[in-house]
Amino acid sequence: MKLSQLFTKTSKASPAEAESVNAQLLARAGFVYQQMAGVYNYLPLGLRVLKKIQHIVREEMDALGGQELLMPTLTSEADYKKTGRDTIDVLFRTEGHSKSALVLNPSHEEVVTPLVQKFVFSYNDLPTAVYQIQTKFRNEPRAKSGLLRGREFMMKDMYSFHTSEDDLNTFYERALERYHKVYTRLGLGDLTVVASASGGMFTKDISHEFQTLCPIGEDTIYLCEKCNKAVNQEISMDHARCPQCGASPMVEKKSIEVGNIFKLKTKYTSAFDFKYKDETGITHPVIMGCYGIGISRLMGALVEVFHDDKGMIWPESVAPFKVHLMALGNDESARAKTDELYETLTRAGVEALYDDRVKASTGEKLSDADLIGIPYRVIVSPKTLAENAVEIKKRDEKEARLASFAHCVSELM
Ligand code: ATP
Ligand code: MG
């Protein structure tokens, strides 16, 4: 994509309402635009990142055997009365014709449980797992951390259905492994740990949270630095000793919850009287699990974790483009060579953002490249042309280096 064609612009100043680093940098670089507190527009650069996060999550959920579907945003309040969740404080409500009470789904247990019930009757139909990537609505009281806490936000939610707790446990362990793969592919593998936590508003059982270590995180966990086991502060009675390996002490850390998984068991299936018939024709309640990933929160978390004083530093797997190309020195032959490089890369399927702006100064081009944070910066100028070369620098490297055109292209392939 050519930068001159992009309708968004970067800005030096952060919007006044942007309090967190992710909100500031994403807004300054033109990735998002805040509509109101906790509600964002995803602009072309930001949407590319969001889609890449979705793609990774989708591949891993498909590999787990999840079947993707898309459930509605609007649901009748009556379904929430069945589970008792009509009283939760973050629920957004609206009204249909004849004053029918509607809810904007904060998650989809009340939709997915009766939906799957329509198709699943016997042990033969189980286990099964469905997932979606969809917008959720929660009237969060403190929507001040940019994408970390939205009132309208994007989540991947998966729900699994089983004949027994054993079968749920087996699937749950596989889901845990897949979740690790997701965070590793996002570049957050080393920073993301599994914490035991309470089931929150969903269940009395323990849940597992995927917590990305980050000083600005809202959550506090106790981490065993020997075996990486973590426990959320909210359930930790004794954090002197690791419950898994016995090492002590556990270290207090701040973290961002980027996903969590619950064994719902029969909480929702009994509310909807969802049962299956076993081999002998006897009916039993279906056993259920649920598995969430904060897609848009992850975009914010990646910025919080990977940035410096100049801007964002995207991991290659989710960067909006792989290469940020520019010609410097207001020079015809440098421009022609950059055009050629852009064509070559694009034809080879390498995603390149080409800063082809004629009026932008060298300083503007360089500071925009740092702000936007694309992994590779490639510069062509009269100076590099004199060496028959281009200058390559990775966003997280200090020093640039010269490379021949052929080398440059093969490195970026
Ligand atoms: P939190 O404890 O942060 O309020 P939660 O425990 O209520 O989140 P779930 O309902 O399990 O979260 O949602 C699954 C995932 O969706 C969370 O792990 C988180 O990554 C993300 N998420 C939850 N609430 C928000 C929000 N308001 N904005 C953005 N992402 C969210
Ligand atoms: Mg939570």
PDB file of C-alpha atoms and ligand atoms in Angstrom, residues 138 149 197-202 207 209 211 219 232 234 257 259-260 262 297, ligand 2:
ATOM      1  CA  ARG A 138     -20.282  -4.765  28.383  1.00  0.00           C
ATOM      2  CA  ARG A 149     -11.087  -2.572  28.446  1.00  0.00           C
ATOM      3  CA  ALA A 197      -8.454 -17.859  39.212  1.00  0.00           C
ATOM      4  CA  SER A 198     -12.021 -17.823  40.386  1.00  0.00           C
ATOM      5  CA  GLY A 199     -14.729 -18.470  37.835  1.00  0.00           C
ATOM      6  CA  GLY A 200     -15.946 -14.884  38.168  1.00  0.00           C
ATOM      7  CA  MET A 201     -19.522 -14.205  37.169  1.00  0.00           C
ATOM      8  CA  PHE A 202     -19.766 -17.437  35.229  1.00  0.00           C
ATOM      9  CA  SER A 207     -10.903 -21.011  35.889  1.00  0.00           C
ATOM     10  CA  GLU A 209      -6.505 -17.212  32.965  1.00  0.00           C
ATOM     11  CA  GLN A 211      -1.999 -13.545  31.911  1.00  0.00           C
ATOM     12  CA  ASP A 219      -4.534  -7.901  37.402  1.00  0.00           C
ATOM     13  CA  ASN A 232      -4.516 -14.741  40.634  1.00  0.00           C
ATOM     14  CA  GLU A 234      -8.179 -12.786  44.024  1.00  0.00           C
ATOM     15  CA  GLU A 257      -5.739 -11.107  31.198  1.00  0.00           C
ATOM     16  CA  GLY A 259      -7.765 -15.129  27.688  1.00  0.00           C
ATOM     17  CA  ASN A 260      -9.457 -17.513  30.023  1.00  0.00           C
ATOM     18  CA  PHE A 262     -13.696 -22.334  32.379  1.00  0.00           C
ATOM     19  CA  ARG A 297      -7.496  -6.465  24.104  1.00  0.00           C
TER      20      ARG A 297
HETATM   21 MG    MG B   2     -11.354 -12.203  34.500  1.00  0.00          MG
END
